[in-house]
Amino acid sequence: MRPDATSLRWYTPSDGDASAGPSLLWLHGGGFFRGSPAQPEAHDVADSLARHGLTVATTGYRLSPPPGMTWAKSGAGRARGRFPDALNDVVTAYRAVACASPSGVILGGASAGACLAAAATLQTLDEGFRPAGAVFAYGFFHATHERPQDDRARSQGHRRITHAPWALDLMNRNYAGSRDALANRLAFAGGHDLTGFPPTLVINAEHDNMRASGDLFARELRSTGVDVEHHVLPGTHHAFLNRPHLDAFASAIALIATWSLSMHQRQ
């Protein structure tokens, strides 16, 4: 791993046998208001993917204030901010990774990181710098969360409360900061025009209230003609990538590595 001046953390195969394909820029989750590149969902994911032969970069981004705590600061007194601050940070990181990756960049992330990766993909399309692909793990992509119709697809345990649709909607409003921003396609890509989106891998947790948005986004991408590979991992719950000891962690890493390493064959 090697940090650089842009706050990127780079993970490359230890034996130097890096893929000839694109690099992966990977974003952590945390509801937009918490989390860091040091958490397992970023560090362990990137480290594991590097051991599969993939070059990965992770980055932080400006976090929004915790809901109801507008005065809060990030670590070391770093100022927090709402949309589009985090998006701007991600796009800046994307440009830096692209400069170091002649074969292109795959944009990806987990949970809120997936939401940011999808929005950043749209912005790069607007700017004419299309990513090579996109990878989303248990992400959400819509300004409001629908209640899953199937009981088996709903969150269980304490997340029945913390991840209730009304709580998730509050989190989204807190990140957006205004009604206009909430409806902005660069805040939440779901429900907007996805023309030009690159090939996409979607991995959702089976028992997760955010799965409704993730499944819908996969359908929206397909309806636009995007090449989508979509998996729902049986028996899994939200944020399983924060638990490297789980079988689901290894399963998701294998899916991401196999799909990402095949991207150079699609180009």
PDB file of C-alpha atoms in Angstrom, residues 109-111 114 135-141 153 201-219 228-241 248 252 255:
ATOM      1  CA  GLY A 109     -18.107   1.163  -3.522  1.00  0.00           C
ATOM      2  CA  ALA A 110     -20.295  -0.248  -0.785  1.00  0.00           C
ATOM      3  CA  SER A 111     -23.538   1.183   0.621  1.00  0.00           C
ATOM      4  CA  ALA A 114     -21.905   2.738  -4.049  1.00  0.00           C
ATOM      5  CA  VAL A 135     -19.087  -2.208  -9.065  1.00  0.00           C
ATOM      6  CA  PHE A 136     -21.745  -1.744  -6.395  1.00  0.00           C
ATOM      7  CA  ALA A 137     -22.025  -3.741  -3.155  1.00  0.00           C
ATOM      8  CA  TYR A 138     -25.321  -3.482  -1.225  1.00  0.00           C
ATOM      9  CA  GLY A 139     -25.750   0.060  -2.492  1.00  0.00           C
ATOM     10  CA  PHE A 140     -28.732   2.381  -2.542  1.00  0.00           C
ATOM     11  CA  PHE A 141     -29.317   4.775  -5.399  1.00  0.00           C
ATOM     12  CA  ALA A 153     -35.725  -9.160   1.727  1.00  0.00           C
ATOM     13  CA  LEU A 201     -21.539  -5.523 -11.352  1.00  0.00           C
ATOM     14  CA  VAL A 202     -24.218  -5.346  -8.629  1.00  0.00           C
ATOM     15  CA  ILE A 203     -23.917  -7.444  -5.457  1.00  0.00           C
ATOM     16  CA  ASN A 204     -26.770  -7.143  -2.966  1.00  0.00           C
ATOM     17  CA  ALA A 205     -27.396  -8.622   0.463  1.00  0.00           C
ATOM     18  CA  GLU A 206     -30.449 -10.855   0.733  1.00  0.00           C
ATOM     19  CA  HIS A 207     -31.806  -9.452   4.011  1.00  0.00           C
ATOM     20  CA  ASP A 208     -31.366  -5.710   3.587  1.00  0.00           C
ATOM     21  CA  ASN A 209     -33.865  -2.866   3.335  1.00  0.00           C
ATOM     22  CA  MET A 210     -31.498  -1.139   0.915  1.00  0.00           C
ATOM     23  CA  ARG A 211     -31.782  -4.101  -1.448  1.00  0.00           C
ATOM     24  CA  ALA A 212     -35.027  -2.674  -2.867  1.00  0.00           C
ATOM     25  CA  SER A 213     -33.066   0.262  -4.269  1.00  0.00           C
ATOM     26  CA  GLY A 214     -30.167  -1.903  -5.393  1.00  0.00           C
ATOM     27  CA  ASP A 215     -32.398  -4.362  -7.228  1.00  0.00           C
ATOM     28  CA  LEU A 216     -34.357  -1.525  -8.844  1.00  0.00           C
ATOM     29  CA  PHE A 217     -31.183   0.215  -9.972  1.00  0.00           C
ATOM     30  CA  ALA A 218     -29.964  -2.987 -11.615  1.00  0.00           C
ATOM     31  CA  ARG A 219     -33.269  -3.188 -13.508  1.00  0.00           C
ATOM     32  CA  VAL A 228     -25.313  -5.767 -15.848  1.00  0.00           C
ATOM     33  CA  GLU A 229     -24.231  -8.749 -13.757  1.00  0.00           C
ATOM     34  CA  HIS A 230     -26.465  -8.903 -10.679  1.00  0.00           C
ATOM     35  CA  HIS A 231     -26.054 -11.162  -7.634  1.00  0.00           C
ATOM     36  CA  VAL A 232     -27.968 -11.438  -4.364  1.00  0.00           C
ATOM     37  CA  LEU A 233     -25.861 -13.384  -1.863  1.00  0.00           C
ATOM     38  CA  PRO A 234     -28.047 -15.830   0.129  1.00  0.00           C
ATOM     39  CA  GLY A 235     -28.288 -15.354   3.876  1.00  0.00           C
ATOM     40  CA  THR A 236     -26.382 -12.072   3.899  1.00  0.00           C
ATOM     41  CA  HIS A 237     -27.063  -8.804   5.687  1.00  0.00           C
ATOM     42  CA  HIS A 238     -26.039  -5.224   5.029  1.00  0.00           C
ATOM     43  CA  ALA A 239     -22.346  -4.314   5.463  1.00  0.00           C
ATOM     44  CA  PHE A 240     -21.014  -7.871   5.295  1.00  0.00           C
ATOM     45  CA  LEU A 241     -17.842  -6.479   3.699  1.00  0.00           C
ATOM     46  CA  ALA A 248     -19.935 -13.754   2.246  1.00  0.00           C
ATOM     47  CA  ALA A 252     -18.055 -11.069  -2.839  1.00  0.00           C
ATOM     48  CA  LEU A 255     -17.039 -12.054  -7.684  1.00  0.00           C
TER      49      LEU A 255
END
